Short mmCIF file of C-alpha atoms in Angstrom, two decimals:
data_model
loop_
_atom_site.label_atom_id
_atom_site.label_comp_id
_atom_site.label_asym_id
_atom_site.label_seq_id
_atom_site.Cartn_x
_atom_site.Cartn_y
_atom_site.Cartn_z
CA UNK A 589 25.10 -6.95 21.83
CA UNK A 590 24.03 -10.44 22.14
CA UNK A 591 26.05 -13.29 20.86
CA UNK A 592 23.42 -14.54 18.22
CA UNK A 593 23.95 -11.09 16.44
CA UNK A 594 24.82 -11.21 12.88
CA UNK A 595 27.83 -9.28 11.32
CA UNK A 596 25.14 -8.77 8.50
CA UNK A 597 23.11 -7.56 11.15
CA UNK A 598 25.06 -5.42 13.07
CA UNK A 599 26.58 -3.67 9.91
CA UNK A 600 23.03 -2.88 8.22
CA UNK A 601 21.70 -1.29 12.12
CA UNK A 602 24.57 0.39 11.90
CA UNK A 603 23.87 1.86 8.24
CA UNK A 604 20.58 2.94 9.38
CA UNK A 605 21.47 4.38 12.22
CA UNK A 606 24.35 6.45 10.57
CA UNK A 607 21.76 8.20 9.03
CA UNK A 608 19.67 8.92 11.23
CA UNK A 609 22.26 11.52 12.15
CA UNK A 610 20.91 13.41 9.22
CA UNK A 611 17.79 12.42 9.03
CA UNK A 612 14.54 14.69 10.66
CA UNK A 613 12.35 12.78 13.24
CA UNK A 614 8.46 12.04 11.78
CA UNK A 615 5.85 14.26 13.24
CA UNK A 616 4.58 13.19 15.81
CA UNK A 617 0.60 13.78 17.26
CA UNK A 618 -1.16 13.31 14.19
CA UNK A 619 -4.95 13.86 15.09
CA UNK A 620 -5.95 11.24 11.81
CA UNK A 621 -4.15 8.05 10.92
CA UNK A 622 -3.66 8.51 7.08
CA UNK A 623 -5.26 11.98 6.23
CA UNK A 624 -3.41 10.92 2.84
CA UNK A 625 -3.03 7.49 1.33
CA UNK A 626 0.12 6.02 3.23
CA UNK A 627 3.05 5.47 1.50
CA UNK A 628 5.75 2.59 2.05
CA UNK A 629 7.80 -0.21 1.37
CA UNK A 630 6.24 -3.94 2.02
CA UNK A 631 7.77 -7.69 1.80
CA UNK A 632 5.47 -9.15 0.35
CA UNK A 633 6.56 -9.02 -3.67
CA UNK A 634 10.19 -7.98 -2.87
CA UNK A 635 11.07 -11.02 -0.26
CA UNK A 636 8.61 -13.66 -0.08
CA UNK A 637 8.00 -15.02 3.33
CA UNK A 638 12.17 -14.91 3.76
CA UNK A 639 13.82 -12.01 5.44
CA UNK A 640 14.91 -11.25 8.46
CA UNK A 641 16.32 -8.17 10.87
CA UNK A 642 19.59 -7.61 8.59
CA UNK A 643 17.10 -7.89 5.64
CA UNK A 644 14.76 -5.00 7.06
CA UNK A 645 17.14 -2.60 8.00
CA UNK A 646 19.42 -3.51 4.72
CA UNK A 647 15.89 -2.13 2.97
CA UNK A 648 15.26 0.80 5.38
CA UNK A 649 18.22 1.78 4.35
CA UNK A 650 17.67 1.39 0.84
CA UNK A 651 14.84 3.69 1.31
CA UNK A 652 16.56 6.48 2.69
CA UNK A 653 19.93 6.60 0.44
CA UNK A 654 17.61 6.27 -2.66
CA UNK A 655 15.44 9.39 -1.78
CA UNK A 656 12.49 7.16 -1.11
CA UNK A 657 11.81 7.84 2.20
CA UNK A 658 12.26 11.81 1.43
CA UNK A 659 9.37 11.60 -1.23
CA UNK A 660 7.28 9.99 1.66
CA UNK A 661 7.73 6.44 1.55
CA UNK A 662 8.03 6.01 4.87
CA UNK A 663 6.13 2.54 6.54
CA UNK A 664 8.32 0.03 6.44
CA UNK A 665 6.36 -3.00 6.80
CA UNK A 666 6.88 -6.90 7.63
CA UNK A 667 4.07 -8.96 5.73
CA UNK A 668 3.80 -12.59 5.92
CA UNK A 669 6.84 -14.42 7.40
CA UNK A 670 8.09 -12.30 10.30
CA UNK A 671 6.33 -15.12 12.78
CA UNK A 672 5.79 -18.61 12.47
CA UNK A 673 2.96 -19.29 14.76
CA UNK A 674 4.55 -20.15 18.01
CA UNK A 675 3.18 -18.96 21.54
CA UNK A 676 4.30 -19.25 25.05
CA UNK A 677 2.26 -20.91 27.64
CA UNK A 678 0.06 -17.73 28.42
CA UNK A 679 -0.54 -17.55 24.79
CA UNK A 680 1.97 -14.77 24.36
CA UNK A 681 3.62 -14.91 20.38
CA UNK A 682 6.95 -16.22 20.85
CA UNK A 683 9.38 -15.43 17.41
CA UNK A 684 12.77 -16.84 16.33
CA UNK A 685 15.97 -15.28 18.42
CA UNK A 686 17.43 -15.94 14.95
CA UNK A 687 16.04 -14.16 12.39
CA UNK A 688 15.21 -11.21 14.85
CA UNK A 689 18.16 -11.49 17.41
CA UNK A 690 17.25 -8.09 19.46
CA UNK A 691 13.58 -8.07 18.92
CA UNK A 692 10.98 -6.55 17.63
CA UNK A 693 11.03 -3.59 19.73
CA UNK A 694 14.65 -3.08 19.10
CA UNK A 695 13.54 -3.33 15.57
CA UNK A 696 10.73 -0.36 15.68
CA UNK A 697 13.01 1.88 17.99
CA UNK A 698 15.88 1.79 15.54
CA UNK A 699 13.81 2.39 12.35
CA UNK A 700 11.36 4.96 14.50
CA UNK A 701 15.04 6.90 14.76
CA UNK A 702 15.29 6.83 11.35
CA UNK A 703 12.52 8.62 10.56
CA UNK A 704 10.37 5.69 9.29
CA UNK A 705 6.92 4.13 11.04
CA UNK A 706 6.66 0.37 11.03
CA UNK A 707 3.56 -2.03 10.00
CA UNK A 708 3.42 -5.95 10.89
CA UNK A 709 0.75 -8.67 9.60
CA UNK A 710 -1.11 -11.40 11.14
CA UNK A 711 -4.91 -12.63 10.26
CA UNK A 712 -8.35 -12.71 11.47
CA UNK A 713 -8.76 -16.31 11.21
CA UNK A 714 -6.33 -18.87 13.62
CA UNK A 715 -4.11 -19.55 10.79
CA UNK A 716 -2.66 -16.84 8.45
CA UNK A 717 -1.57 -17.30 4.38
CA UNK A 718 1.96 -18.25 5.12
CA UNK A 719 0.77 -20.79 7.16
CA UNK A 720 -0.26 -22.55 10.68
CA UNK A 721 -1.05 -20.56 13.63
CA UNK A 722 0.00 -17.55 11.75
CA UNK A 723 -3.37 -15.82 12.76
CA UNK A 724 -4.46 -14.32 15.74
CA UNK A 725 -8.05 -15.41 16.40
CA UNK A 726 -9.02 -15.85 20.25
CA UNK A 727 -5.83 -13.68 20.96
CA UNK A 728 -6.90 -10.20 19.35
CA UNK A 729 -6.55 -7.45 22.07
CA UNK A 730 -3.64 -9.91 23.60
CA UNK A 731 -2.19 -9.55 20.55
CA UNK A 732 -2.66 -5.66 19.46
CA UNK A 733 -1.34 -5.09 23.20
CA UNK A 734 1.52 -6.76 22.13
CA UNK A 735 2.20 -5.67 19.28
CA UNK A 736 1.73 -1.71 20.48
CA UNK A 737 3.83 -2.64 23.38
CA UNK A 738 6.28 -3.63 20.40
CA UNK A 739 6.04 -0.04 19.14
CA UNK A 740 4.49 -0.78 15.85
CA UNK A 741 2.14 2.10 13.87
CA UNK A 742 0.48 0.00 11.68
CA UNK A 743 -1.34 -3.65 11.38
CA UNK A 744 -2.53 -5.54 7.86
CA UNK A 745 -4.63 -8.07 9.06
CA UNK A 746 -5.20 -10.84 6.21
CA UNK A 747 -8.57 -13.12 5.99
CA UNK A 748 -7.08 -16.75 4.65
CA UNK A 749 -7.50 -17.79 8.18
CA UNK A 750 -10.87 -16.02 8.94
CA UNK A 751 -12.22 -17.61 5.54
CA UNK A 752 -11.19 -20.84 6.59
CA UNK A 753 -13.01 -20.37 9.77
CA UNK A 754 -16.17 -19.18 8.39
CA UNK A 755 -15.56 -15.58 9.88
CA UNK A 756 -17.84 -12.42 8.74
CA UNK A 757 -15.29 -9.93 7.85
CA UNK A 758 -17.32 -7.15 9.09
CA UNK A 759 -17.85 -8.48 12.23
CA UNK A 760 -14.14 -9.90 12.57
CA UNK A 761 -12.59 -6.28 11.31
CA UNK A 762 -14.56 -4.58 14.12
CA UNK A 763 -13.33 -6.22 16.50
CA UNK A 764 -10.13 -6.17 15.66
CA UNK A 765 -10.72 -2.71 15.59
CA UNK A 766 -11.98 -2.39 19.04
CA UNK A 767 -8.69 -3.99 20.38
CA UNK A 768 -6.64 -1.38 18.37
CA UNK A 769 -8.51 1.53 20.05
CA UNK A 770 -8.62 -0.38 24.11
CA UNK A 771 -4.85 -1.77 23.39
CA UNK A 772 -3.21 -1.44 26.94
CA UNK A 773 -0.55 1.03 25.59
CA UNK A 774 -3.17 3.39 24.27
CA UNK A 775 -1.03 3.60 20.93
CA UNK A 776 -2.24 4.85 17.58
CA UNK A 777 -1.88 1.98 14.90
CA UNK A 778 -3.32 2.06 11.45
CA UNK A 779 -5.63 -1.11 10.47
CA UNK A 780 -5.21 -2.46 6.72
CA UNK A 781 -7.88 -4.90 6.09
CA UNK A 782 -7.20 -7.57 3.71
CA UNK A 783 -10.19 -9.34 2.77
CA UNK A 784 -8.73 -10.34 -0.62
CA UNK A 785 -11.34 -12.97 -1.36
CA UNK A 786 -13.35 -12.97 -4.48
CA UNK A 787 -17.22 -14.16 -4.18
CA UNK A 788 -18.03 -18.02 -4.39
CA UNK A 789 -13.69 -18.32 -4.11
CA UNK A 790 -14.35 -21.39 -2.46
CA UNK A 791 -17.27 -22.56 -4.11
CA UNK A 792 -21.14 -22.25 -4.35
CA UNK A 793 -21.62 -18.88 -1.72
CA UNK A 794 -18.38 -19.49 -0.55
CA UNK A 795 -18.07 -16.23 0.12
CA UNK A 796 -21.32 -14.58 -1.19
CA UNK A 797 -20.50 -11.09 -2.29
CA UNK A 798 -21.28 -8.94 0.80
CA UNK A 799 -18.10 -11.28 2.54
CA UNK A 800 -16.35 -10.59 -0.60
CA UNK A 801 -13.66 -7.62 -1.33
CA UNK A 802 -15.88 -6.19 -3.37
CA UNK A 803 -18.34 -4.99 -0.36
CA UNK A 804 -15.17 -4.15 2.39
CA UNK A 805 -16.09 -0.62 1.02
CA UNK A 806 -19.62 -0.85 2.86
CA UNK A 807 -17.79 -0.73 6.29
CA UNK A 808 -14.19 -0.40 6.10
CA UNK A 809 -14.27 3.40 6.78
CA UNK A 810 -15.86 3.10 9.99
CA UNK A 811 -12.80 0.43 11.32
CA UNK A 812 -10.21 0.92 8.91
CA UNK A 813 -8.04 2.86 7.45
CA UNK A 814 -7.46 0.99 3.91
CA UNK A 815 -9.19 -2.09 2.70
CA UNK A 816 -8.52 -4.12 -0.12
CA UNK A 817 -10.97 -4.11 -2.79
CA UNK A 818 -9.98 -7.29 -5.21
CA UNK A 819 -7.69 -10.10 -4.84
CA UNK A 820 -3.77 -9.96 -4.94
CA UNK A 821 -2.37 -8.41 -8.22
CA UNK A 822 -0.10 -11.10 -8.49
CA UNK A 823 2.20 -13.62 -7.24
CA UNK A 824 5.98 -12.38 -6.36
CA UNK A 825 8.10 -12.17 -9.58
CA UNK A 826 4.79 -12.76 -11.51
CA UNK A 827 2.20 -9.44 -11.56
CA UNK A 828 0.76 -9.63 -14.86
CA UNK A 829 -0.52 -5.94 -16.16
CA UNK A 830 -3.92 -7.61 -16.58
CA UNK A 831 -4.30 -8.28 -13.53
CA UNK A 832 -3.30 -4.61 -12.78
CA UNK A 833 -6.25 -2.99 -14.79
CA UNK A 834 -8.63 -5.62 -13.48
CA UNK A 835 -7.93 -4.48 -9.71
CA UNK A 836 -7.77 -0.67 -10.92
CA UNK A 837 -11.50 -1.50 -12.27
CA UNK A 838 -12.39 -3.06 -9.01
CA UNK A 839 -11.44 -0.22 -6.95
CA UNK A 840 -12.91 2.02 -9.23
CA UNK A 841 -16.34 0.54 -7.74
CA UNK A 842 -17.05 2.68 -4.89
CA UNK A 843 -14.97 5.77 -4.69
CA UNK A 844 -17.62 7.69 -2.44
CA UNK A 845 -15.67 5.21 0.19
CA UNK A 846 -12.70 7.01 0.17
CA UNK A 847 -11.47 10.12 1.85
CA UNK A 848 -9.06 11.23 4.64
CA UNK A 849 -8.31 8.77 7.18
CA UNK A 850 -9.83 5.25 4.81
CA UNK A 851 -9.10 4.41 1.50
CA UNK A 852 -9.75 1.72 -1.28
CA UNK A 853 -6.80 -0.36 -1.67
CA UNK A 854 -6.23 -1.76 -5.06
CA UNK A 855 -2.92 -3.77 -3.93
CA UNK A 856 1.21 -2.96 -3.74
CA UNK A 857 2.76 -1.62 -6.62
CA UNK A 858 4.87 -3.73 -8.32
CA UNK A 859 8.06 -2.69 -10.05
CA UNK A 860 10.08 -5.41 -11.11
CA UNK A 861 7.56 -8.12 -10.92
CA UNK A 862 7.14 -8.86 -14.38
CA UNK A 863 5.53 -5.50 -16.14
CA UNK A 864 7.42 -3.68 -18.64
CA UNK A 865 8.17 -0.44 -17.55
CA UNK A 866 5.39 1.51 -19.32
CA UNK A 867 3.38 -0.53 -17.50
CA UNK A 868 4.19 0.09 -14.19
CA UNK A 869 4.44 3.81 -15.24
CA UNK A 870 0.92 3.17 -15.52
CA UNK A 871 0.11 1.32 -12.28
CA UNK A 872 1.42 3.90 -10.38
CA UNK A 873 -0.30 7.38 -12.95
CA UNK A 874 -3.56 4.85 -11.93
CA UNK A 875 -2.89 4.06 -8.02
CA UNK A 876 -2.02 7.81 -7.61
CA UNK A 877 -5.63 9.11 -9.70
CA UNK A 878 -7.11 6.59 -7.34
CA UNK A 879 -6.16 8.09 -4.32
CA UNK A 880 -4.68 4.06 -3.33
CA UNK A 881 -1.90 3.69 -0.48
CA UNK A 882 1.46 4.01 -2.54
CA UNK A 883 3.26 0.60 -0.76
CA UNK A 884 6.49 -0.72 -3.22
CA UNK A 885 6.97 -4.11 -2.97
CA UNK A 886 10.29 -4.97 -4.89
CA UNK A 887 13.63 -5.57 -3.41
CA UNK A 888 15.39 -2.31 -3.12
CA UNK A 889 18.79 -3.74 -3.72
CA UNK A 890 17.61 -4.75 -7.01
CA UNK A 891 15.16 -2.18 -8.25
CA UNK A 892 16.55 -0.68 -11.81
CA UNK A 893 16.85 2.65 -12.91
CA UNK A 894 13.40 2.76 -14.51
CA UNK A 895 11.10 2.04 -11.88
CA UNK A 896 13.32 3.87 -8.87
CA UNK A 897 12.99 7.15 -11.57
CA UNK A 898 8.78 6.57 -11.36
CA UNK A 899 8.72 6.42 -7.84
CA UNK A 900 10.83 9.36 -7.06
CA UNK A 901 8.82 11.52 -9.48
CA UNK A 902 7.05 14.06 -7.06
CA UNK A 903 4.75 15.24 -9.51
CA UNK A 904 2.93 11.94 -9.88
CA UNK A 905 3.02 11.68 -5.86
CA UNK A 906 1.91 15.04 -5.75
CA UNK A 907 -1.73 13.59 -7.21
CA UNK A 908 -2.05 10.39 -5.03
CA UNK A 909 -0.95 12.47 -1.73
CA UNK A 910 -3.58 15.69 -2.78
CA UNK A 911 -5.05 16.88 0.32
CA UNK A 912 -8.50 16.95 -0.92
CA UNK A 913 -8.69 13.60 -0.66
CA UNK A 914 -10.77 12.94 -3.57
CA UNK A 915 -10.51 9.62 -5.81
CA UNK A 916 -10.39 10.39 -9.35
CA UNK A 917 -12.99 7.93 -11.75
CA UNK A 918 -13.76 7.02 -14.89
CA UNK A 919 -14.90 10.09 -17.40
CA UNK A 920 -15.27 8.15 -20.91
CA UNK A 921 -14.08 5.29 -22.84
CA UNK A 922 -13.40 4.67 -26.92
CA UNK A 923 -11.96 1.45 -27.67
CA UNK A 924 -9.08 0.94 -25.47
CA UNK A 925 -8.31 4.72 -24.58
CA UNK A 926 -9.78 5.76 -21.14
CA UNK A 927 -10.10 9.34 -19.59
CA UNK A 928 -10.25 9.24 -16.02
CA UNK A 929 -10.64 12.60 -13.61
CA UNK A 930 -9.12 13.44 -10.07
CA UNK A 931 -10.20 16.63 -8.86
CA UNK A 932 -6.99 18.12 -7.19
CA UNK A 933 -7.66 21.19 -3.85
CA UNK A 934 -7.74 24.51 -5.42
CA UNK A 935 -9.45 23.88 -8.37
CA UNK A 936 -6.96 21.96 -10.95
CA UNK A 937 -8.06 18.82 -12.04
CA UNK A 938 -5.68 15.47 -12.98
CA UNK A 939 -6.69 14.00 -15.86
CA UNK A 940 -5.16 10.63 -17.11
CA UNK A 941 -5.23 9.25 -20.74
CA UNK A 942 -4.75 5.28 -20.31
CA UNK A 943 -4.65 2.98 -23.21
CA UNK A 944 -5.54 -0.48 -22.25
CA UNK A 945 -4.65 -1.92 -25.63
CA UNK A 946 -1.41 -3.51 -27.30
CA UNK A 947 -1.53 -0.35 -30.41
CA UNK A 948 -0.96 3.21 -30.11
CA UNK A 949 -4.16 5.11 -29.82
CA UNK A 950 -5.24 8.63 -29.94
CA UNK A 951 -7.06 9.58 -26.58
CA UNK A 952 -9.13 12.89 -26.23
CA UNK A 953 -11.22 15.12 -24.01
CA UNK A 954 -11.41 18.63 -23.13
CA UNK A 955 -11.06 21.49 -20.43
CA UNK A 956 -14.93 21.64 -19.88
CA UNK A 957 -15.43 18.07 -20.10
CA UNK A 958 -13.11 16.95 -16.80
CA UNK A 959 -14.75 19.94 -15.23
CA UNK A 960 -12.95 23.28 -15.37
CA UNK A 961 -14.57 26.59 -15.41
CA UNK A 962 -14.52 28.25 -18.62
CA UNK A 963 -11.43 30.39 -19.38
CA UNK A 964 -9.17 31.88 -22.46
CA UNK A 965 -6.47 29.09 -21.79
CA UNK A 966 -5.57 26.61 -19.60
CA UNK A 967 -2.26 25.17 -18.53
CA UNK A 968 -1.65 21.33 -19.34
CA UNK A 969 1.59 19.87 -17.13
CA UNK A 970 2.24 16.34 -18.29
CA UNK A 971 3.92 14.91 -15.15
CA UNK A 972 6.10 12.26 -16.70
CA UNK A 973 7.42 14.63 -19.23
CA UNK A 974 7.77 17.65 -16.81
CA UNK A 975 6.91 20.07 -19.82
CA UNK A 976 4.07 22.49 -20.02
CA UNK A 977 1.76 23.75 -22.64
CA UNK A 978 -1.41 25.38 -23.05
CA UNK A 979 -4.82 24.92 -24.89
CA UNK A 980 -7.77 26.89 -25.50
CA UNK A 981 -9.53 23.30 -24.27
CA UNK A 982 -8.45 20.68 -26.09
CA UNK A 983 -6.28 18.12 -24.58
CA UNK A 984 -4.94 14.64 -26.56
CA UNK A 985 -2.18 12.76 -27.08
CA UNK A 986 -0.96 9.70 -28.68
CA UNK A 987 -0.17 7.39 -26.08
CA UNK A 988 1.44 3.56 -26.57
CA UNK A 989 0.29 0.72 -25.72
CA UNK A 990 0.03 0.29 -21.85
CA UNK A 991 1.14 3.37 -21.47
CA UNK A 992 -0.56 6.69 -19.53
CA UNK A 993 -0.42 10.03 -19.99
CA UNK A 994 -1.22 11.95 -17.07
CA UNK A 995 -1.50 15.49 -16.74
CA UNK A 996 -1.90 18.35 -14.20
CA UNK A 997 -4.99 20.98 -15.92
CA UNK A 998 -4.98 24.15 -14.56
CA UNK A 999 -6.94 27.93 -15.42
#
């Protein structure tokens, strides 16, 4: 082990590694790169731009002895911070023998043992949002070779640099995309695009809208595999649930986008970031009836008993992961209660009742109205509840403020 090894360090590799004892490899030869939204931890919310190797693994391991990794959370992924801009003289990124004292590969190896598959960030422009030279414009396939040589599945690739720089996203994302499929390793990595900009951001056409988020839909399947479709849902330690529905709505846009393989990307969910915890029982009933990518961003060592019991809860997972592949939308509206509709593979349908407002209201639809085929009865699961009932094709319930009700409706 080298010298510049932490205890810290050495005792949380070891953790992770302890478990890997018990702990089933990932399948490997996937013919698709995300034939269901992805699921995973991120630092972005949870750590800021401050972590380092003993930090990762310390949350890997989080991940497993939680039963997050089990229920399919299983990218663990380094988000702004893990480099600070610095390349050697062939233009090669150089990172800090510090904060990752064996190295990136020794980093993707060790969590690739323990069952997990590892993501990175960098962006499109020369700079990045955490700073300098954070980017990796005029390096691209220099650095996708690198970081496949690395080991790494999985690449978000932010735009504060390529906005800076006056990039098209379209054309920047499909050439990133390009170096992904010729990198010199010939490894598999999924692309997250994260044009988070919102149009005239930086003034007067600054972007216009088809540069915005809002238009990433019109070519993100063909070079992606998610893309962001709003800005970020908040700040760390500050994700308003505003902000939550108004990204929801945004995704909402164009779910004809979405399917096996590329998906609209409404942001990380947020537990512990400010929303009570109705609310983020709600983010995550909406990300899942979205079909989004189910990345937590909170710091596992802190997460309470609330929001660890709303990510573990299959049922809900069960909708987001639904091999159809369909993204559920908007059926009806009355004041502040919403129905929305998922259509589920083999014919059930998920069906949630939001309330947007700060009152109980009463939210209703029925059987025939979310689409099933007419029948005596029908079976309504509420997956947050875990209790089952039946109607002859009503379904309502009273549901708080913030809160969602979200049911499985079956013949």
């Amino acid at each position: 082990m080298p010298n510049v090894a932490s205890r810290a360090t050495l005792a949380a590799s070891l953790a992770v590694l302890a478990i890997v004892l018990c702990t089933p490899a990932p399948p490997a030869g996937a013919s698709t790169l995300a034939e269901t939204p992805y699921m995973g931890w991120d630092t972005y919310f949870a750590l800021g731009g401050n972590y380092s190797e003993a930090t990762i693994l310390r949350q890997a391991s989080e991940l497993i002895s939680l039963g997050l990794q089990k229920r399919g959370y299983r990218y663990v992924w380094l988000d702004v911070g893990w480099w600070h801009g610095t390349r050697g003289a062939s233009g090669e990124i150089t990172v800090s023998p510090s904060q990752w004292p064996h190295g990136l590969a020794w980093l993707t190896r060790t969590l690739h043992a323990a069952g997990f598959l590892v993501g990175l960030y960098t962006d499109a422009g020369p700079n990045g949002c955490g700073g300098a030279g954070q980017g990796s414009y005029g390096h691209y396939q220099q650095d996708v070779n690198t970081f496949a040589e690395w080991g790494f599945d999985a690449v978000k690739v932010d735009f504060c640099g390529g906005a800076e720089y006056h990039l098209s996203p379209a054309a920047a994302y499909s050439e990133f995309h390009q170096a992904i499929e010729h990198n010199a390793s010939h490894r598999s990595m999924l692309l997250s695009i994260c044009n988070f900009l919102q149009p005239e951001q930086y003034g007067e056409g600054r972007p216009p809208l088809g540069e915005s988020a809002f238009a990433s839909y019109s070519f993100g399947p063909s070079v992606g595999n998610s893309w962001r479709t709003d800005t970020d849902v908040g700040l760390p330690g500050k994700v308003p649930f505003a902000d939550v529905l108004r990204n929801m709505d945004a995704d909402a846009a164009a779910p004809q986008a979405a399917g096996p393989g590329h998906w609209n990307d409404p942001d990380y969910l947020a537990p512990g970031q400010g929303m009570s915890a109705a609310q983020f029982r709600s983010q995550l009933s909406m990300w899942a009836m979205l079909a989004a990518p189910l990345m937590v961003s909170e710091n596992l060592t802190k997460i309470n008993a609330a929001s660890l019991a709303a990510l573990q809860n299959s049922e809900v997972i069960a909708v987001d992961q639904d091999p159809a592949g369909v993204q559920g939308t908007l059926l009806s509206t009355a004041g502040n209660g919403q129905v929305w509709v998922k259509p589920l593979l083999g014919g059930s349908r998920a069906v949630a009742l939001l309330n947007r407002g700060s009152g109980t209201v009463r939210i209703e639809t029925s059987a025939s109205a979310v689409g099933m085929p007419p029948v005596s009865s029908y079976s309504l699961r509420n997956l947050w509840t875990h209790t089952t009932s039946s109607t002859h094709g009503s379904i309502s319930a009273e549901v708080p403020a913030d809160g969602t009700v979200l049911l499985r409706v079956s013949s």
